[in-house]
mmCIF file of C-alpha atoms and ligand atoms in Angstrom:
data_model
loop_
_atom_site.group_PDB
_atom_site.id
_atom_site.type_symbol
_atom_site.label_atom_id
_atom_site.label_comp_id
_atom_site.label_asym_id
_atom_site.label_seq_id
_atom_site.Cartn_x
_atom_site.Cartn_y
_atom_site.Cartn_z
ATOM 1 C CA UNK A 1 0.000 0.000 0.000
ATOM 2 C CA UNK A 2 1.247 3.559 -0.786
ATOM 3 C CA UNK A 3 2.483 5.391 2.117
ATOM 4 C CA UNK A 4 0.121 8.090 1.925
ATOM 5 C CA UNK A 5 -3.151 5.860 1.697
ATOM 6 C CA UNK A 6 -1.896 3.886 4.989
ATOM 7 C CA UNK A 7 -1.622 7.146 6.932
ATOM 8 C CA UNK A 8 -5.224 8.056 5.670
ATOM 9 C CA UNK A 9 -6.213 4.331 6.509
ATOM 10 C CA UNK A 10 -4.719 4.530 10.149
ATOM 11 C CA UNK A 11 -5.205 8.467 10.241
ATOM 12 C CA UNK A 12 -9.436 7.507 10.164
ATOM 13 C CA UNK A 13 -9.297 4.755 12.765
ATOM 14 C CA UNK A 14 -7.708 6.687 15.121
ATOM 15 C CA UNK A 15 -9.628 9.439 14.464
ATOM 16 C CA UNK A 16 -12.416 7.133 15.631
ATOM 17 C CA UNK A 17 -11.415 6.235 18.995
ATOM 18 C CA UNK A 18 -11.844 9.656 19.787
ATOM 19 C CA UNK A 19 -14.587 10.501 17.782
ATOM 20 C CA UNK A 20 -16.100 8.196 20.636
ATOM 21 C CA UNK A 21 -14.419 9.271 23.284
ATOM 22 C CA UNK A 22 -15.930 12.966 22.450
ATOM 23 C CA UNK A 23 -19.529 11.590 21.689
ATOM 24 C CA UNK A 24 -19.607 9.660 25.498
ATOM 25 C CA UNK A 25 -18.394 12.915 26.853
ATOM 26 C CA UNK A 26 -14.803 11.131 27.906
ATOM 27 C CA UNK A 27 -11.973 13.499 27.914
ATOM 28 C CA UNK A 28 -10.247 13.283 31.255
ATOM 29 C CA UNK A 29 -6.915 15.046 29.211
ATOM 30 C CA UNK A 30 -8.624 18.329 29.716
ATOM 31 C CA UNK A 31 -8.625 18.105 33.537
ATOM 32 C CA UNK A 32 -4.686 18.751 33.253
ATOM 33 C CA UNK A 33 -5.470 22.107 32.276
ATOM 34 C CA UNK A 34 -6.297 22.384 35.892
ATOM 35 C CA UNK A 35 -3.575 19.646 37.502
ATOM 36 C CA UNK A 36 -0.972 22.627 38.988
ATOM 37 C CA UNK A 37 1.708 20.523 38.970
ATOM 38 C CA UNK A 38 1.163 19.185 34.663
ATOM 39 C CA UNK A 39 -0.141 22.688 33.935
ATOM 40 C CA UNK A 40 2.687 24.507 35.816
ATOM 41 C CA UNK A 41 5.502 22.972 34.330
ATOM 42 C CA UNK A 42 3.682 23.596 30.800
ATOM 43 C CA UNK A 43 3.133 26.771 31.292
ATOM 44 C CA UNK A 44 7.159 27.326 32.140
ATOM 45 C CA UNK A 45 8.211 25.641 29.530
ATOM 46 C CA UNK A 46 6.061 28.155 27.508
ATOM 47 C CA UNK A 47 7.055 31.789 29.273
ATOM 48 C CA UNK A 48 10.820 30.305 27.892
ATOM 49 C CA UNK A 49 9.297 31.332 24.764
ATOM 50 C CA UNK A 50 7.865 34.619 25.430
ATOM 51 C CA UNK A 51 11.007 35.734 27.637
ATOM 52 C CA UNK A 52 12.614 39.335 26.229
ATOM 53 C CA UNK A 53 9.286 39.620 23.468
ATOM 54 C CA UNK A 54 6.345 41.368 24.717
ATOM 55 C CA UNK A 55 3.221 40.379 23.147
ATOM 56 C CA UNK A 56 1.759 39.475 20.725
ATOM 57 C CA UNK A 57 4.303 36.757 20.817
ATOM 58 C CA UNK A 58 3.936 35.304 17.007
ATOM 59 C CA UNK A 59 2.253 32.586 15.899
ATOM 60 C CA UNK A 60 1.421 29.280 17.650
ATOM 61 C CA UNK A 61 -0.143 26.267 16.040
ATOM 62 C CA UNK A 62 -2.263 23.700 19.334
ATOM 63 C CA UNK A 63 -1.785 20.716 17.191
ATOM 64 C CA UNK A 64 -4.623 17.837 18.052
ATOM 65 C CA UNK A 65 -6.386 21.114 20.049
ATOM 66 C CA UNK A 66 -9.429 19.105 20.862
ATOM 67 C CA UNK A 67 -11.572 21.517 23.280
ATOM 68 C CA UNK A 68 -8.873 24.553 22.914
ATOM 69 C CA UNK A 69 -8.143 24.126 26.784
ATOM 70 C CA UNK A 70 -4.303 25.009 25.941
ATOM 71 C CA UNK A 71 -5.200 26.869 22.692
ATOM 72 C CA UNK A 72 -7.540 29.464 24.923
ATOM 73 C CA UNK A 73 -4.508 29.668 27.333
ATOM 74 C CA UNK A 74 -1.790 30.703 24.409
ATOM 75 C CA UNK A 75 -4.053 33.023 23.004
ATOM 76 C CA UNK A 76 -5.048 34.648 26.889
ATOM 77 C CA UNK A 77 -1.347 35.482 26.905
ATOM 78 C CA UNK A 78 -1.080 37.091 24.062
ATOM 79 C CA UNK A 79 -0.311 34.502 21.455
ATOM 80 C CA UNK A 80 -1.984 34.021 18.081
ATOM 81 C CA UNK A 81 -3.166 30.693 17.800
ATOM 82 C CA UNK A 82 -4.165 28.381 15.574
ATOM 83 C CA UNK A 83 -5.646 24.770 16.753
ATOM 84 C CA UNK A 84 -6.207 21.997 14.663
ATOM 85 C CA UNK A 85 -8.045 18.893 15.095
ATOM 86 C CA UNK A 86 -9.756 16.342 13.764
ATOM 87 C CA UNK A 87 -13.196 15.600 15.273
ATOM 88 C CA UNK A 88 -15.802 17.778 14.987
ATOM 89 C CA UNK A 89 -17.399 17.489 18.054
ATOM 90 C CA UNK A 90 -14.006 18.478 19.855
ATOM 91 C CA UNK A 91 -13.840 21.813 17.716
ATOM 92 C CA UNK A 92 -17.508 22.205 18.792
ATOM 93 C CA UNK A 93 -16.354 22.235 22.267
ATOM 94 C CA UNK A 94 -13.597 24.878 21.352
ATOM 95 C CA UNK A 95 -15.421 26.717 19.663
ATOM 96 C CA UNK A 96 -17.863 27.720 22.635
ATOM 97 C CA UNK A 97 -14.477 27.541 24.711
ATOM 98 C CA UNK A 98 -13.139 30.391 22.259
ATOM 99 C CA UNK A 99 -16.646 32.292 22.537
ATOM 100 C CA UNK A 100 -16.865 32.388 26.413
ATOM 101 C CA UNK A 101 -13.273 33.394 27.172
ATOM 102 C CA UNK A 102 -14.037 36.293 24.332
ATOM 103 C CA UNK A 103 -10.128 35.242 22.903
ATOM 104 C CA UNK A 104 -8.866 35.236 18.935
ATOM 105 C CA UNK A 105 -8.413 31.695 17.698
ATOM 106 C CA UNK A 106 -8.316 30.338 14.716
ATOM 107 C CA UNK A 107 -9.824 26.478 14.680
ATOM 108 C CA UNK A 108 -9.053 24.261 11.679
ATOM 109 C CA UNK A 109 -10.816 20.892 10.683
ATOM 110 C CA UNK A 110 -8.169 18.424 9.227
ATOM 111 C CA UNK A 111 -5.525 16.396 10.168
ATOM 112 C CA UNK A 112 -1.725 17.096 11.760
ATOM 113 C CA UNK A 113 -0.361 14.550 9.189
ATOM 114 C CA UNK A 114 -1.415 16.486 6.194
ATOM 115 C CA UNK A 115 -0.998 20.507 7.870
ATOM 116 C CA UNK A 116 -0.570 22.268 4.534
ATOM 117 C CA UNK A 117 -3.414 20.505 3.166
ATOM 118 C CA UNK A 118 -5.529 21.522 6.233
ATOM 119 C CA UNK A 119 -4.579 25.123 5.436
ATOM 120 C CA UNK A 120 -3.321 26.425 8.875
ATOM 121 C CA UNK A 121 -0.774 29.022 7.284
ATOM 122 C CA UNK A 122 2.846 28.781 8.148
ATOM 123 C CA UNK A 123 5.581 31.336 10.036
ATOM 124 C CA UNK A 124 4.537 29.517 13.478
ATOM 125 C CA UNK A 125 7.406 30.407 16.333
ATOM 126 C CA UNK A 126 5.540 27.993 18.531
ATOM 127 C CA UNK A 127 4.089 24.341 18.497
ATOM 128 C CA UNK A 128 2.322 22.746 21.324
ATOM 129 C CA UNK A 129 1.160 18.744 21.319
ATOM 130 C CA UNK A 130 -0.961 17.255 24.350
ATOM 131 C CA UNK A 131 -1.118 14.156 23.408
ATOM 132 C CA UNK A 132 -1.671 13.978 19.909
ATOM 133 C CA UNK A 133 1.699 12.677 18.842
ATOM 134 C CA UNK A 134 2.531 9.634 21.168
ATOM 135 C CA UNK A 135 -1.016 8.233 19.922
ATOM 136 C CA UNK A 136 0.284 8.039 16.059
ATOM 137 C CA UNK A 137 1.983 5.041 13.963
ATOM 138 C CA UNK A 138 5.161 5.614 12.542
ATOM 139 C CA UNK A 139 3.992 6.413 9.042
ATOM 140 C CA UNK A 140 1.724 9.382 10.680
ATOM 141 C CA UNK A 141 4.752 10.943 12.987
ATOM 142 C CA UNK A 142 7.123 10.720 10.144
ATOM 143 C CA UNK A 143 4.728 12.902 8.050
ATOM 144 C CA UNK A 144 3.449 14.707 10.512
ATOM 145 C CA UNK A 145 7.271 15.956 11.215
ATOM 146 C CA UNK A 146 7.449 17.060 7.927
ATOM 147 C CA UNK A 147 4.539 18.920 8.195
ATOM 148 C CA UNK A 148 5.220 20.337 11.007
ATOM 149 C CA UNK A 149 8.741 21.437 9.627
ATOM 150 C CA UNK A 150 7.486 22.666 6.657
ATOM 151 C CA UNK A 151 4.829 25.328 8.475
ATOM 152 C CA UNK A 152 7.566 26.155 11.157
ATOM 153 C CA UNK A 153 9.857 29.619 11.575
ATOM 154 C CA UNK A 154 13.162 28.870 11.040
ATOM 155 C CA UNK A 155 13.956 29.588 15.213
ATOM 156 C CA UNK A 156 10.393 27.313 16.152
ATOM 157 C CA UNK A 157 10.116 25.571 19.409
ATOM 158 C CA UNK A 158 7.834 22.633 20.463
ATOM 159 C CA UNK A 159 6.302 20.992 23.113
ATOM 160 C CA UNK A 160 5.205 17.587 23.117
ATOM 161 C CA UNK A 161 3.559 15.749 25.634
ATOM 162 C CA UNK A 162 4.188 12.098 25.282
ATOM 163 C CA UNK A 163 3.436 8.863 27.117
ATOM 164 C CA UNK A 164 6.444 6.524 27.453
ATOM 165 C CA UNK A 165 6.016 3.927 25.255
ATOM 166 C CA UNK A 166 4.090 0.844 25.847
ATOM 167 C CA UNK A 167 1.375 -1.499 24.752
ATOM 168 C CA UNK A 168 -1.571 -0.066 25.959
ATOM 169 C CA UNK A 169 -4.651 -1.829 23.665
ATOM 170 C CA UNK A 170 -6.684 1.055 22.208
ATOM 171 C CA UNK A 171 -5.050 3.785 24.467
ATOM 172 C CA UNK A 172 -2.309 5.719 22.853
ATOM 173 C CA UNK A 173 0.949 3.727 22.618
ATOM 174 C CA UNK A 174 3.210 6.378 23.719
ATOM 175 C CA UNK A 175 6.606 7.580 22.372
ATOM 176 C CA UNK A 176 10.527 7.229 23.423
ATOM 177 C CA UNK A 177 12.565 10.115 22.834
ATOM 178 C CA UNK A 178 14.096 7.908 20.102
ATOM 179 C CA UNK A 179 10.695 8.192 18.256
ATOM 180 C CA UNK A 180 10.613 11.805 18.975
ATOM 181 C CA UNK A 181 13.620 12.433 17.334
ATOM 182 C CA UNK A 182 13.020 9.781 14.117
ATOM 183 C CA UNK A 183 9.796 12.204 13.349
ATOM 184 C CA UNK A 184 11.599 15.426 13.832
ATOM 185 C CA UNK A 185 14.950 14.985 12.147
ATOM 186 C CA UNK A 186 15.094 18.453 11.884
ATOM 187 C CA UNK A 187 14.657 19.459 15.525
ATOM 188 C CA UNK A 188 16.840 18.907 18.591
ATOM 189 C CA UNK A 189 15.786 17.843 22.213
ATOM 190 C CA UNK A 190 16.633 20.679 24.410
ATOM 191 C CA UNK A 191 14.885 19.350 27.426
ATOM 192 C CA UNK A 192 12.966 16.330 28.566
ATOM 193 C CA UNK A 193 10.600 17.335 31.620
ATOM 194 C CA UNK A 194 8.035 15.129 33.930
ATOM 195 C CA UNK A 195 4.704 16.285 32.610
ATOM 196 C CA UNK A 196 3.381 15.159 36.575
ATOM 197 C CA UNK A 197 -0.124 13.776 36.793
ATOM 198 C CA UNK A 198 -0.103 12.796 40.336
ATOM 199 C CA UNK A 199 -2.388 10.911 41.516
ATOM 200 C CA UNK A 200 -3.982 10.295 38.642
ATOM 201 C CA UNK A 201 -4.717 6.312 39.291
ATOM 202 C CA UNK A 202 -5.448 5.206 35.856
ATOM 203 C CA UNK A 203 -2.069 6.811 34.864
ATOM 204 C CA UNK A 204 -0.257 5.386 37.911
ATOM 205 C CA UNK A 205 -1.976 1.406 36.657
ATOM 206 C CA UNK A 206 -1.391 2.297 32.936
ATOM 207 C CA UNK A 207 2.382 3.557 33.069
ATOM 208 C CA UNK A 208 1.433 6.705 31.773
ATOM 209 C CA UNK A 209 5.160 8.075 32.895
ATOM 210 C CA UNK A 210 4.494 11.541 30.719
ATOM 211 C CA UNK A 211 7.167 13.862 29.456
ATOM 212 C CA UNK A 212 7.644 17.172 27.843
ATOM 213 C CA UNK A 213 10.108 17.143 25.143
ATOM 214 C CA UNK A 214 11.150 20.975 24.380
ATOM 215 C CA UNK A 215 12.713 20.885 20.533
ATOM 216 C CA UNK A 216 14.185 23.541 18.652
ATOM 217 C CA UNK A 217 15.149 23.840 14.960
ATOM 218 C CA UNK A 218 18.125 22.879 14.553
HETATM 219 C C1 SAM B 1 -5.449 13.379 24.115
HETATM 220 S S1 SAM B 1 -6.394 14.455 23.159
HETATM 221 C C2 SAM B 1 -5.701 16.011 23.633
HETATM 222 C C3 SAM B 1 -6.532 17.203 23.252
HETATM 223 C C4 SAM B 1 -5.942 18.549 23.702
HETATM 224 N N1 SAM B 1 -4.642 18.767 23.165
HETATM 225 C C5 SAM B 1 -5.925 18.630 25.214
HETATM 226 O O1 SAM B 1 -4.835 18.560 25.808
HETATM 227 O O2 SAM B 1 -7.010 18.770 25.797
HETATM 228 C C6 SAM B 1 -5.711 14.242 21.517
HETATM 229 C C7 SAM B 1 -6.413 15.064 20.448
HETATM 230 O O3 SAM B 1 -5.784 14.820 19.188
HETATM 231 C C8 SAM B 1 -6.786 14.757 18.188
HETATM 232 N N2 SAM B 1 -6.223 13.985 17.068
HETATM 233 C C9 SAM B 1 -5.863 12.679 17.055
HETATM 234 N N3 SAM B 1 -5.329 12.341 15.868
HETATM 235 C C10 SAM B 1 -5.368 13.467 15.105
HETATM 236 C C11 SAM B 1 -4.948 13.764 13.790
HETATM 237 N N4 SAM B 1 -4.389 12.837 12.992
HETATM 238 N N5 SAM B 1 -5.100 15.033 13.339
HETATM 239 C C12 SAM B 1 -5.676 15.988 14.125
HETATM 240 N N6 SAM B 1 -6.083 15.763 15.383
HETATM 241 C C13 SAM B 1 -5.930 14.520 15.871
HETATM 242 C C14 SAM B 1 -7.958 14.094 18.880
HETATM 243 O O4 SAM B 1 -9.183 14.329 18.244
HETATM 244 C C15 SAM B 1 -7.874 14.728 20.274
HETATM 245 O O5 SAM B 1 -8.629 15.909 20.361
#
């Protein structure tokens, strides 16, 4: 099979695991917006990135933004965001999460594998990933690292949230930092933080073990 028509292939059933998860009402990722220590050190890692600018900042792309719960954050501090995701019902959810907090955000339908396609624009100083990454095959993270390179500034920085790796059934396999930096051959590791859901039990039975990885163009 071509490359491209297995990414669409394994691009649509994941899509559908959280099409689901959105219809049932099941996204306990959004309560880290409000976990101190998770949202803390995310936050941290992005005032690096607004340090000696005032705002606006630049351009930031919330790739797999889901409910904009980190989107409606960037753009609060003065960033100008794009999010991007691809269920419907989660841009639904951002969408009223855009209206109440009275922010600028752009929301895209389409898919983080195929960014130019989706039409999100390009110049972006700033990436952030909550869990969309760690969730996709190979084929997906290789494009999507092209993608993401191809839409980037030339001095871009990006935060991904991964799982460690593991076999998890439907649940997103996670990524090594050996994965991270197969999809991003462009970008360095600067920093590898615990992303710290304490006590989150179902992370703590499920070896959740999250990281940020900061990268910079190299
Ligand atoms: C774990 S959720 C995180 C959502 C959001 N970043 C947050 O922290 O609340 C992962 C998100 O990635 C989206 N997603 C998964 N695969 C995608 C793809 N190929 N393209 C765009 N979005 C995708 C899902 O719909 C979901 O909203």
């Amino acid at each position: 099979m071509r490359p491209e028509r297995q990414r669409d292939q394994d691009t649509e059933e994941e899509a559908m695991n959280y099409r689901l998860a959105y219809a049932i009402g099941f996204h306990p990722w959004e309560d880290l917006a409000e976990h101190p220590p998770f949202a803390g050190k995310l936050l941290e890692l992005i005032a690096r990135e607004e340090d000696g600018y005032g705002p606006p900042y630049g351009r930031a792309l919330d790739l797999g933004t889901g409910s904009a719960v980190w989107g409606v954050r960037l753009a609060k501090r003065g960033w100008e965001v794009t999010g991007i995701d691809i269920v419907e019902k989660a841009l639904r959810r951002a969408r009223e999460r855009v209206e109440e907090a009275g922010v600028d955000l752009r929301l895209v339908h389409g898919d983080v594998t195929a960014l130019k396609e989706a039409g999100v624009g390009s110049g972006f100083r700033l990436v952030v990933d909550t869990g969309t990454f760690h969730g996709l095959d190979d084929v997906q993270r290789k494009a999507m690292g092209r993608e993401v390179s191809a839409v980037t500034a030339p001095d871009a920085t990006m935060i991904l949230d991964c799982f460690a790796p593991r076999r998890r059934g439907q649940l997103p396999r996670g990524a090594s930092r050996g994965d991270v930096e197969q999809a991003f051959p462009d970008w360095e590791i600067t920093d590898v933080e615990v992303a710290d859901t304490e006590p989150d039990l179902l992370a703590r039975l499920l070896r959740f073990d999250e990281r940020f990885y900061r990268l910079r163009r190299e």
